[in-house]
GROMACS .gro file of C-alpha atoms in nm:
model
  464
    1UNK     CA    1   0.000   0.000   0.000
    2UNK     CA    2   0.091   0.362  -0.044
    3UNK     CA    3   0.063   0.614   0.239
    4UNK     CA    4  -0.298   0.649   0.359
    5UNK     CA    5  -0.308   1.013   0.246
    6UNK     CA    6  -0.282   0.886  -0.111
    7UNK     CA    7  -0.612   0.701  -0.076
    8UNK     CA    8  -0.779   0.988   0.112
    9UNK     CA    9  -0.688   1.233  -0.167
   10UNK     CA   10  -0.798   0.994  -0.438
   11UNK     CA   11  -1.141   0.943  -0.281
   12UNK     CA   12  -1.183   1.317  -0.229
   13UNK     CA   13  -1.107   1.379  -0.595
   14UNK     CA   14  -1.347   1.103  -0.696
   15UNK     CA   15  -1.627   1.260  -0.492
   16UNK     CA   16  -1.576   1.594  -0.669
   17UNK     CA   17  -1.582   1.434  -1.011
   18UNK     CA   18  -1.892   1.217  -0.954
   19UNK     CA   19  -2.061   1.497  -0.752
   20UNK     CA   20  -2.354   1.317  -0.588
   21UNK     CA   21  -2.498   0.982  -0.488
   22UNK     CA   22  -2.339   0.672  -0.343
   23UNK     CA   23  -2.041   0.492  -0.497
   24UNK     CA   24  -2.000   0.116  -0.451
   25UNK     CA   25  -1.659  -0.028  -0.537
   26UNK     CA   26  -1.658  -0.406  -0.525
   27UNK     CA   27  -1.342  -0.590  -0.428
   28UNK     CA   28  -1.282  -0.938  -0.568
   29UNK     CA   29  -1.357  -1.270  -0.404
   30UNK     CA   30  -1.134  -1.573  -0.425
   31UNK     CA   31  -1.157  -1.742  -0.763
   32UNK     CA   32  -1.193  -2.121  -0.728
   33UNK     CA   33  -0.984  -2.364  -0.931
   34UNK     CA   34  -1.156  -2.706  -0.964
   35UNK     CA   35  -1.347  -2.672  -0.635
   36UNK     CA   36  -1.436  -2.392  -0.388
   37UNK     CA   37  -1.152  -2.431  -0.139
   38UNK     CA   38  -0.882  -2.468  -0.405
   39UNK     CA   39  -0.842  -2.107  -0.512
   40UNK     CA   40  -0.618  -1.956  -0.775
   41UNK     CA   41  -0.310  -1.808  -0.611
   42UNK     CA   42  -0.203  -1.544  -0.548
   43UNK     CA   43  -0.529  -1.361  -0.485
   44UNK     CA   44  -0.571  -1.064  -0.719
   45UNK     CA   45  -0.775  -0.769  -0.598
   46UNK     CA   46  -0.986  -0.554  -0.830
   47UNK     CA   47  -0.764  -0.272  -0.952
   48UNK     CA   48  -1.008   0.015  -0.903
   49UNK     CA   49  -1.091  -0.103  -0.552
   50UNK     CA   50  -0.715  -0.117  -0.481
   51UNK     CA   51  -0.667   0.229  -0.628
   52UNK     CA   52  -0.915   0.389  -0.386
   53UNK     CA   53  -0.907   0.161  -0.081
   54UNK     CA   54  -0.570  -0.019  -0.096
   55UNK     CA   55  -0.688  -0.331   0.089
   56UNK     CA   56  -0.563  -0.652  -0.069
   57UNK     CA   57  -0.802  -0.912   0.073
   58UNK     CA   58  -1.104  -1.096  -0.061
   59UNK     CA   59  -1.465  -1.024   0.041
   60UNK     CA   60  -1.444  -0.644   0.073
   61UNK     CA   61  -1.658  -0.362  -0.063
   62UNK     CA   62  -1.591   0.011  -0.044
   63UNK     CA   63  -1.877   0.256   0.002
   64UNK     CA   64  -1.835   0.628  -0.069
   65UNK     CA   65  -2.140   0.834   0.026
   66UNK     CA   66  -2.080   1.162  -0.153
   67UNK     CA   67  -2.383   1.349  -0.019
   68UNK     CA   68  -2.313   1.265   0.345
   69UNK     CA   69  -1.934   1.274   0.301
   70UNK     CA   70  -1.881   0.933   0.461
   71UNK     CA   71  -1.674   0.632   0.361
   72UNK     CA   72  -1.716   0.276   0.480
   73UNK     CA   73  -1.516  -0.041   0.430
   74UNK     CA   74  -1.753  -0.338   0.424
   75UNK     CA   75  -1.632  -0.688   0.512
   76UNK     CA   76  -1.623  -0.963   0.770
   77UNK     CA   77  -1.322  -1.034   0.987
   78UNK     CA   78  -1.148  -1.367   0.931
   79UNK     CA   79  -1.262  -1.631   1.181
   80UNK     CA   80  -1.047  -1.876   1.378
   81UNK     CA   81  -1.103  -2.163   1.132
   82UNK     CA   82  -0.942  -1.963   0.853
   83UNK     CA   83  -0.666  -1.838   1.082
   84UNK     CA   84  -0.572  -2.199   1.160
   85UNK     CA   85  -0.514  -2.269   0.792
   86UNK     CA   86  -0.403  -1.931   0.659
   87UNK     CA   87  -0.257  -1.745   0.956
   88UNK     CA   88  -0.362  -1.409   1.105
   89UNK     CA   89  -0.501  -1.137   0.880
   90UNK     CA   90  -0.552  -0.767   0.956
   91UNK     CA   91  -0.898  -0.683   1.082
   92UNK     CA   92  -1.132  -0.488   0.856
   93UNK     CA   93  -1.096  -0.194   1.095
   94UNK     CA   94  -0.716  -0.203   1.063
   95UNK     CA   95  -0.736  -0.222   0.683
   96UNK     CA   96  -0.975   0.072   0.683
   97UNK     CA   97  -0.747   0.274   0.907
   98UNK     CA   98  -0.449   0.208   0.678
   99UNK     CA   99  -0.644   0.366   0.391
  100UNK     CA  100  -0.779   0.656   0.599
  101UNK     CA  101  -1.135   0.520   0.616
  102UNK     CA  102  -1.311   0.589   0.946
  103UNK     CA  103  -1.615   0.357   0.923
  104UNK     CA  104  -1.643  -0.019   0.886
  105UNK     CA  105  -1.939  -0.256   0.876
  106UNK     CA  106  -1.998  -0.630   0.844
  107UNK     CA  107  -2.096  -0.760   0.503
  108UNK     CA  108  -2.462  -0.806   0.595
  109UNK     CA  109  -2.492  -0.426   0.626
  110UNK     CA  110  -2.431  -0.385   0.252
  111UNK     CA  111  -2.785  -0.497   0.173
  112UNK     CA  112  -2.930  -0.246   0.420
  113UNK     CA  113  -2.719   0.039   0.274
  114UNK     CA  114  -2.837  -0.042  -0.078
  115UNK     CA  115  -3.202  -0.078   0.026
  116UNK     CA  116  -3.194   0.264   0.194
  117UNK     CA  117  -3.035   0.422  -0.112
  118UNK     CA  118  -3.295   0.266  -0.342
  119UNK     CA  119  -3.581   0.368  -0.113
  120UNK     CA  120  -3.460   0.729  -0.116
  121UNK     CA  121  -3.410   0.717  -0.495
  122UNK     CA  122  -3.046   0.809  -0.468
  123UNK     CA  123  -2.801   0.763  -0.754
  124UNK     CA  124  -2.603   0.444  -0.700
  125UNK     CA  125  -2.278   0.433  -0.894
  126UNK     CA  126  -2.096   0.110  -0.974
  127UNK     CA  127  -1.842   0.005  -1.237
  128UNK     CA  128  -1.909  -0.260  -1.502
  129UNK     CA  129  -1.862  -0.599  -1.331
  130UNK     CA  130  -1.653  -0.868  -1.497
  131UNK     CA  131  -1.687  -1.159  -1.253
  132UNK     CA  132  -2.003  -1.367  -1.231
  133UNK     CA  133  -2.011  -1.371  -0.850
  134UNK     CA  134  -2.012  -0.990  -0.839
  135UNK     CA  135  -2.284  -0.982  -1.105
  136UNK     CA  136  -2.499  -1.207  -0.887
  137UNK     CA  137  -2.428  -0.986  -0.585
  138UNK     CA  138  -2.532  -0.672  -0.777
  139UNK     CA  139  -2.851  -0.850  -0.883
  140UNK     CA  140  -2.923  -0.935  -0.519
  141UNK     CA  141  -2.844  -0.582  -0.394
  142UNK     CA  142  -2.990  -0.364  -0.668
  143UNK     CA  143  -3.224  -0.592  -0.865
  144UNK     CA  144  -3.038  -0.533  -1.192
  145UNK     CA  145  -3.010  -0.848  -1.403
  146UNK     CA  146  -2.654  -0.943  -1.506
  147UNK     CA  147  -2.729  -0.893  -1.875
  148UNK     CA  148  -2.825  -0.530  -1.802
  149UNK     CA  149  -2.543  -0.439  -1.562
  150UNK     CA  150  -2.292  -0.321  -1.820
  151UNK     CA  151  -2.534  -0.064  -1.961
  152UNK     CA  152  -2.659   0.030  -1.613
  153UNK     CA  153  -2.306   0.094  -1.480
  154UNK     CA  154  -2.241   0.457  -1.392
  155UNK     CA  155  -2.096   0.654  -1.683
  156UNK     CA  156  -1.996   0.940  -1.455
  157UNK     CA  157  -1.805   0.698  -1.231
  158UNK     CA  158  -1.640   0.528  -1.528
  159UNK     CA  159  -1.521   0.861  -1.669
  160UNK     CA  160  -1.401   0.980  -1.328
  161UNK     CA  161  -1.198   0.663  -1.268
  162UNK     CA  162  -1.050   0.675  -1.619
  163UNK     CA  163  -0.957   1.041  -1.577
  164UNK     CA  164  -0.776   0.971  -1.250
  165UNK     CA  165  -0.608   0.639  -1.327
  166UNK     CA  166  -0.488   0.748  -1.673
  167UNK     CA  167  -0.249   1.007  -1.530
  168UNK     CA  168   0.008   0.826  -1.320
  169UNK     CA  169   0.131   0.971  -0.992
  170UNK     CA  170   0.505   0.976  -0.928
  171UNK     CA  171   0.477   0.685  -0.685
  172UNK     CA  172   0.291   0.488  -0.952
  173UNK     CA  173   0.566   0.558  -1.204
  174UNK     CA  174   0.816   0.429  -0.950
  175UNK     CA  175   0.609   0.109  -0.916
  176UNK     CA  176   0.606   0.071  -1.293
  177UNK     CA  177   0.985   0.108  -1.291
  178UNK     CA  178   0.996  -0.179  -1.039
  179UNK     CA  179   0.772  -0.383  -1.267
  180UNK     CA  180   1.018  -0.316  -1.550
  181UNK     CA  181   1.299  -0.468  -1.342
  182UNK     CA  182   1.099  -0.790  -1.317
  183UNK     CA  183   1.028  -0.782  -1.690
  184UNK     CA  184   1.396  -0.717  -1.764
  185UNK     CA  185   1.494  -1.029  -1.570
  186UNK     CA  186   1.227  -1.233  -1.746
  187UNK     CA  187   1.332  -1.130  -2.096
  188UNK     CA  188   1.706  -1.150  -2.050
  189UNK     CA  189   1.664  -1.492  -1.890
  190UNK     CA  190   1.462  -1.606  -2.190
  191UNK     CA  191   1.739  -1.494  -2.422
  192UNK     CA  192   1.997  -1.683  -2.217
  193UNK     CA  193   1.791  -2.003  -2.214
  194UNK     CA  194   1.692  -1.998  -2.582
  195UNK     CA  195   1.871  -2.267  -2.782
  196UNK     CA  196   1.785  -2.555  -3.009
  197UNK     CA  197   1.617  -2.850  -2.838
  198UNK     CA  198   1.466  -2.662  -2.544
  199UNK     CA  199   1.085  -2.656  -2.531
  200UNK     CA  200   0.876  -2.341  -2.540
  201UNK     CA  201   0.702  -2.461  -2.224
  202UNK     CA  202   1.026  -2.495  -2.031
  203UNK     CA  203   1.137  -2.139  -2.099
  204UNK     CA  204   0.795  -1.987  -2.033
  205UNK     CA  205   0.782  -2.175  -1.702
  206UNK     CA  206   1.116  -2.028  -1.598
  207UNK     CA  207   0.987  -1.679  -1.679
  208UNK     CA  208   0.671  -1.730  -1.474
  209UNK     CA  209   0.889  -1.839  -1.183
  210UNK     CA  210   1.086  -1.514  -1.201
  211UNK     CA  211   0.763  -1.311  -1.191
  212UNK     CA  212   0.645  -1.507  -0.888
  213UNK     CA  213   0.983  -1.475  -0.714
  214UNK     CA  214   1.031  -1.102  -0.752
  215UNK     CA  215   0.674  -0.971  -0.745
  216UNK     CA  216   0.314  -1.082  -0.723
  217UNK     CA  217   0.275  -1.283  -1.045
  218UNK     CA  218   0.291  -1.251  -1.422
  219UNK     CA  219   0.101  -0.948  -1.548
  220UNK     CA  220  -0.060  -1.168  -1.817
  221UNK     CA  221  -0.017  -1.521  -1.950
  222UNK     CA  222   0.332  -1.553  -2.093
  223UNK     CA  223   0.361  -1.579  -2.472
  224UNK     CA  224   0.670  -1.769  -2.586
  225UNK     CA  225   0.645  -1.924  -2.929
  226UNK     CA  226   0.809  -1.992  -3.263
  227UNK     CA  227   0.466  -1.924  -3.417
  228UNK     CA  228   0.500  -1.548  -3.386
  229UNK     CA  229   0.224  -1.494  -3.641
  230UNK     CA  230  -0.024  -1.611  -3.373
  231UNK     CA  231  -0.074  -1.286  -3.182
  232UNK     CA  232  -0.140  -1.454  -2.847
  233UNK     CA  233   0.046  -1.777  -2.911
  234UNK     CA  234   0.062  -1.991  -2.599
  235UNK     CA  235   0.386  -2.185  -2.531
  236UNK     CA  236   0.373  -2.553  -2.625
  237UNK     CA  237   0.591  -2.861  -2.584
  238UNK     CA  238   0.744  -2.787  -2.926
  239UNK     CA  239   1.124  -2.778  -2.920
  240UNK     CA  240   1.312  -2.477  -3.048
  241UNK     CA  241   1.484  -2.514  -3.384
  242UNK     CA  242   1.777  -2.324  -3.533
  243UNK     CA  243   1.674  -2.095  -3.817
  244UNK     CA  244   1.343  -2.006  -3.649
  245UNK     CA  245   1.251  -1.684  -3.475
  246UNK     CA  246   1.101  -1.697  -3.127
  247UNK     CA  247   0.861  -1.431  -2.999
  248UNK     CA  248   0.858  -1.364  -2.624
  249UNK     CA  249   0.582  -1.139  -2.486
  250UNK     CA  250   0.576  -1.135  -2.107
  251UNK     CA  251   0.575  -0.914  -1.799
  252UNK     CA  252   0.567  -0.913  -1.423
  253UNK     CA  253   0.346  -0.751  -1.163
  254UNK     CA  254   0.484  -0.590  -0.849
  255UNK     CA  255   0.362  -0.666  -0.498
  256UNK     CA  256   0.157  -0.346  -0.529
  257UNK     CA  257   0.006  -0.477  -0.855
  258UNK     CA  258   0.167  -0.253  -1.117
  259UNK     CA  259   0.255  -0.424  -1.444
  260UNK     CA  260   0.519  -0.446  -1.713
  261UNK     CA  261   0.464  -0.561  -2.072
  262UNK     CA  262   0.749  -0.614  -2.320
  263UNK     CA  263   0.798  -0.818  -2.634
  264UNK     CA  264   1.119  -0.930  -2.799
  265UNK     CA  265   1.171  -1.140  -3.111
  266UNK     CA  266   1.503  -1.310  -3.180
  267UNK     CA  267   1.659  -1.605  -3.360
  268UNK     CA  268   1.687  -1.937  -3.176
  269UNK     CA  269   2.056  -1.966  -3.265
  270UNK     CA  270   2.135  -1.603  -3.181
  271UNK     CA  271   2.205  -1.497  -3.541
  272UNK     CA  272   1.956  -1.326  -3.774
  273UNK     CA  273   1.936  -1.431  -4.136
  274UNK     CA  274   1.922  -1.153  -4.395
  275UNK     CA  275   1.556  -1.232  -4.466
  276UNK     CA  276   1.476  -1.202  -4.096
  277UNK     CA  277   1.671  -0.876  -4.070
  278UNK     CA  278   1.482  -0.729  -4.364
  279UNK     CA  279   1.152  -0.762  -4.179
  280UNK     CA  280   1.292  -0.701  -3.830
  281UNK     CA  281   1.447  -0.367  -3.930
  282UNK     CA  282   1.103  -0.240  -4.038
  283UNK     CA  283   0.947  -0.323  -3.702
  284UNK     CA  284   1.251  -0.176  -3.524
  285UNK     CA  285   1.213   0.150  -3.717
  286UNK     CA  286   0.840   0.171  -3.636
  287UNK     CA  287   0.911   0.106  -3.270
  288UNK     CA  288   1.173   0.382  -3.257
  289UNK     CA  289   0.959   0.628  -3.453
  290UNK     CA  290   0.723   0.643  -3.155
  291UNK     CA  291   1.000   0.786  -2.938
  292UNK     CA  292   1.044   1.071  -3.185
  293UNK     CA  293   0.682   1.178  -3.230
  294UNK     CA  294   0.482   1.085  -2.917
  295UNK     CA  295   0.429   1.382  -2.685
  296UNK     CA  296   0.147   1.553  -2.494
  297UNK     CA  297  -0.130   1.680  -2.720
  298UNK     CA  298  -0.064   1.434  -3.003
  299UNK     CA  299  -0.337   1.186  -3.092
  300UNK     CA  300  -0.216   0.828  -3.042
  301UNK     CA  301  -0.424   0.739  -3.349
  302UNK     CA  302  -0.195   0.964  -3.553
  303UNK     CA  303   0.114   0.798  -3.403
  304UNK     CA  304  -0.029   0.459  -3.500
  305UNK     CA  305  -0.097   0.573  -3.856
  306UNK     CA  306   0.253   0.723  -3.892
  307UNK     CA  307   0.397   0.385  -3.799
  308UNK     CA  308   0.163   0.216  -4.051
  309UNK     CA  309   0.284   0.449  -4.326
  310UNK     CA  310   0.647   0.378  -4.241
  311UNK     CA  311   0.585   0.004  -4.247
  312UNK     CA  312   0.396   0.021  -4.576
  313UNK     CA  313   0.676   0.223  -4.738
  314UNK     CA  314   0.940  -0.026  -4.627
  315UNK     CA  315   0.731  -0.331  -4.725
  316UNK     CA  316   0.687  -0.173  -5.067
  317UNK     CA  317   1.066  -0.140  -5.095
  318UNK     CA  318   1.091  -0.515  -5.026
  319UNK     CA  319   0.838  -0.587  -5.298
  320UNK     CA  320   0.569  -0.718  -5.061
  321UNK     CA  321   0.341  -0.417  -5.110
  322UNK     CA  322   0.283  -0.187  -5.406
  323UNK     CA  323   0.095   0.123  -5.516
  324UNK     CA  324   0.048   0.456  -5.341
  325UNK     CA  325   0.139   0.442  -4.971
  326UNK     CA  326  -0.132   0.682  -4.855
  327UNK     CA  327  -0.400   0.500  -5.051
  328UNK     CA  328  -0.278   0.163  -4.924
  329UNK     CA  329  -0.296   0.274  -4.560
  330UNK     CA  330  -0.633   0.445  -4.609
  331UNK     CA  331  -0.771   0.121  -4.757
  332UNK     CA  332  -0.640  -0.081  -4.462
  333UNK     CA  333  -0.415  -0.300  -4.678
  334UNK     CA  334  -0.132  -0.270  -4.424
  335UNK     CA  335  -0.348  -0.457  -4.170
  336UNK     CA  336  -0.268  -0.784  -4.347
  337UNK     CA  337   0.073  -0.745  -4.179
  338UNK     CA  338  -0.033  -0.547  -3.868
  339UNK     CA  339  -0.381  -0.662  -3.760
  340UNK     CA  340  -0.358  -0.498  -3.415
  341UNK     CA  341  -0.306  -0.152  -3.267
  342UNK     CA  342   0.020   0.019  -3.178
  343UNK     CA  343  -0.040   0.013  -2.803
  344UNK     CA  344  -0.264   0.034  -2.499
  345UNK     CA  345  -0.269   0.202  -2.159
  346UNK     CA  346  -0.051   0.045  -1.889
  347UNK     CA  347  -0.075   0.058  -1.512
  348UNK     CA  348  -0.238  -0.165  -1.250
  349UNK     CA  349  -0.380  -0.373  -1.534
  350UNK     CA  350  -0.167  -0.471  -1.830
  351UNK     CA  351  -0.450  -0.341  -2.049
  352UNK     CA  352  -0.517  -0.066  -1.802
  353UNK     CA  353  -0.886  -0.018  -1.715
  354UNK     CA  354  -0.998  -0.213  -2.022
  355UNK     CA  355  -1.285  -0.361  -1.819
  356UNK     CA  356  -1.436  -0.012  -1.787
  357UNK     CA  357  -1.488   0.002  -2.163
  358UNK     CA  358  -1.213   0.074  -2.413
  359UNK     CA  359  -1.427   0.342  -2.575
  360UNK     CA  360  -1.387   0.545  -2.253
  361UNK     CA  361  -1.026   0.451  -2.178
  362UNK     CA  362  -0.872   0.492  -2.523
  363UNK     CA  363  -1.120   0.720  -2.696
  364UNK     CA  364  -1.329   1.030  -2.630
  365UNK     CA  365  -1.572   1.271  -2.795
  366UNK     CA  366  -1.301   1.390  -3.034
  367UNK     CA  367  -1.198   1.052  -3.172
  368UNK     CA  368  -1.391   0.727  -3.188
  369UNK     CA  369  -1.271   0.374  -3.274
  370UNK     CA  370  -1.237   0.272  -3.638
  371UNK     CA  371  -1.447  -0.011  -3.779
  372UNK     CA  372  -1.176  -0.106  -4.029
  373UNK     CA  373  -1.001  -0.443  -3.989
  374UNK     CA  374  -0.677  -0.399  -3.797
  375UNK     CA  375  -0.727  -0.034  -3.712
  376UNK     CA  376  -1.043  -0.139  -3.528
  377UNK     CA  377  -0.818  -0.326  -3.284
  378UNK     CA  378  -0.637  -0.008  -3.183
  379UNK     CA  379  -0.717   0.017  -2.812
  380UNK     CA  380  -0.589   0.373  -2.776
  381UNK     CA  381  -0.660   0.665  -3.009
  382UNK     CA  382  -0.714   0.981  -2.806
  383UNK     CA  383  -0.474   1.265  -2.737
  384UNK     CA  384  -0.202   1.165  -2.497
  385UNK     CA  385  -0.115   1.356  -2.181
  386UNK     CA  386   0.186   1.390  -1.956
  387UNK     CA  387   0.227   1.086  -1.728
  388UNK     CA  388   0.024   0.853  -1.945
  389UNK     CA  389   0.197   0.516  -1.978
  390UNK     CA  390   0.132   0.340  -2.310
  391UNK     CA  391   0.281   0.037  -2.479
  392UNK     CA  392   0.473   0.085  -2.804
  393UNK     CA  393   0.433  -0.245  -2.990
  394UNK     CA  394   0.444  -0.250  -3.368
  395UNK     CA  395   0.468  -0.585  -3.543
  396UNK     CA  396   0.472  -0.757  -3.880
  397UNK     CA  397   0.306  -1.097  -3.912
  398UNK     CA  398   0.267  -1.343  -4.196
  399UNK     CA  399  -0.055  -1.530  -4.117
  400UNK     CA  400  -0.109  -1.801  -4.383
  401UNK     CA  401  -0.486  -1.831  -4.337
  402UNK     CA  402  -0.531  -1.452  -4.355
  403UNK     CA  403  -0.307  -1.425  -4.663
  404UNK     CA  404  -0.505  -1.699  -4.838
  405UNK     CA  405  -0.840  -1.542  -4.751
  406UNK     CA  406  -0.741  -1.195  -4.873
  407UNK     CA  407  -0.593  -1.339  -5.192
  408UNK     CA  408  -0.905  -1.547  -5.263
  409UNK     CA  409  -1.136  -1.250  -5.204
  410UNK     CA  410  -0.915  -0.996  -5.377
  411UNK     CA  411  -0.883  -0.784  -5.062
  412UNK     CA  412  -0.599  -0.534  -5.098
  413UNK     CA  413  -0.504  -0.668  -5.444
  414UNK     CA  414  -0.404  -0.321  -5.563
  415UNK     CA  415  -0.151  -0.285  -5.281
  416UNK     CA  416  -0.031  -0.634  -5.188
  417UNK     CA  417   0.202  -0.856  -5.391
  418UNK     CA  418   0.048  -1.192  -5.304
  419UNK     CA  419   0.290  -1.388  -5.524
  420UNK     CA  420   0.589  -1.256  -5.328
  421UNK     CA  421   0.416  -1.343  -5.001
  422UNK     CA  422   0.416  -1.716  -5.080
  423UNK     CA  423   0.779  -1.744  -4.968
  424UNK     CA  424   0.696  -1.581  -4.632
  425UNK     CA  425   0.415  -1.813  -4.522
  426UNK     CA  426   0.650  -2.002  -4.291
  427UNK     CA  427   0.821  -1.687  -4.162
  428UNK     CA  428   0.615  -1.635  -3.845
  429UNK     CA  429   0.591  -1.289  -3.695
  430UNK     CA  430   0.793  -1.013  -3.530
  431UNK     CA  431   0.686  -0.776  -3.253
  432UNK     CA  432   0.894  -0.534  -3.043
  433UNK     CA  433   0.726  -0.381  -2.740
  434UNK     CA  434   0.822  -0.144  -2.461
  435UNK     CA  435   0.631   0.064  -2.206
  436UNK     CA  436   0.648   0.438  -2.277
  437UNK     CA  437   0.601   0.721  -2.026
  438UNK     CA  438   0.473   1.045  -2.177
  439UNK     CA  439   0.683   1.329  -2.038
  440UNK     CA  440   0.638   1.707  -2.039
  441UNK     CA  441   0.773   1.750  -2.391
  442UNK     CA  442   0.812   1.398  -2.530
  443UNK     CA  443   0.837   1.044  -2.402
  444UNK     CA  444   1.080   0.785  -2.269
  445UNK     CA  445   1.091   0.415  -2.200
  446UNK     CA  446   0.997   0.295  -1.853
  447UNK     CA  447   1.314   0.147  -1.698
  448UNK     CA  448   1.671   0.267  -1.652
  449UNK     CA  449   1.824   0.006  -1.883
  450UNK     CA  450   1.734  -0.164  -2.206
  451UNK     CA  451   1.617  -0.513  -2.282
  452UNK     CA  452   1.825  -0.575  -2.598
  453UNK     CA  453   1.624  -0.518  -2.915
  454UNK     CA  454   1.861  -0.376  -3.176
  455UNK     CA  455   1.982  -0.675  -3.384
  456UNK     CA  456   2.351  -0.628  -3.305
  457UNK     CA  457   2.271  -0.600  -2.932
  458UNK     CA  458   2.055  -0.914  -2.940
  459UNK     CA  459   2.322  -1.112  -3.119
  460UNK     CA  460   2.594  -0.989  -2.885
  461UNK     CA  461   2.388  -1.069  -2.574
  462UNK     CA  462   2.281  -1.415  -2.692
  463UNK     CA  463   2.633  -1.512  -2.795
  464UNK     CA  464   2.817  -1.394  -2.484
   0.00000   0.00000   0.00000
């Protein structure tokens, strides 16, 4: 936890932004694996609840009564049966005190609080739920069916939380720097372990162990695969083979639940072929272009499109694309090679606040999401501000099924050289990703050192 004044100030700001009514922030319950008493470990608290109340225990709910200027932490104290198995846990009163909350109440009081608020026709604000047990609880408390809860969630609360959590405090930036250190260890270890004959599963397991050893857990399921064209390719028992590229996308989460997210792509034998370098250098240039142009006031959508233009130009030089670059990008032809967006918000969630609705997190009244294939997967488009943290993750992928479908349907035929693509169907994919902090007049990578990504640095590191 941070100092209790952090949470006091955050809740005060939230009250001013939402203005009236009662705010209910639901903490998470344990998530069972196979049966009720075999829970997934470690426990992961809801990020917005953590942001405002800081208590990292299951079965808690935070109440903020704006009109009466009161705050209450709801929850039951752990009984002796649980203490025997799990050890002592801070009382609800102690957890409340640590976050600067004066009032506590047992869980049964939550129903009474909600009934009173409904009876008095007060505005009740809650965030979109994403766990079925919380959906059932909301149904029990407020009478809103689970299939209506997303649309009934409070827009004013969503926008207030997004406004606050988007701009990172200095102490949050320091946590993200700590998360980078975990990610650095994970990625450099992967590079050291990568060699012919080792399985993808073995290396990914070692990386997960590092995340568990130095922080809370992995910030998302580790991607380690020679099938880099599969955007979220899970590691398998396949052995690594010389001549192939391996894509490693992984990150760690600190004890205070701040995340890192990096991707590196490198040859199994530590030496790029010329064909691999031709494609890799394009992704590398797109990745580095972000550092030159991203700054406060710039639309991230425009940064994404600048990278797409660069990639299209370079792919045209290789003979894989053709025609006018601007027309190709406008038509969406580049998305055959880049079917995802340039980046997403980072923070307490690896896709920060995505559960609140990406249209509110990454977009606003000025710019709305595209419906075009590829560009429609851009999670972030709005103007960036100082102390935003966003991932910078361009990629080029050769997806055989997608290539065949576009060729058969004639999609992008004026801009794509399908005949030349035949020799790339077994290439895989390349992605390079780092976490970028938007500064006063530009941006910088999170972290005080660099996970090798320039080809000469990768080769030197892997062949030490």
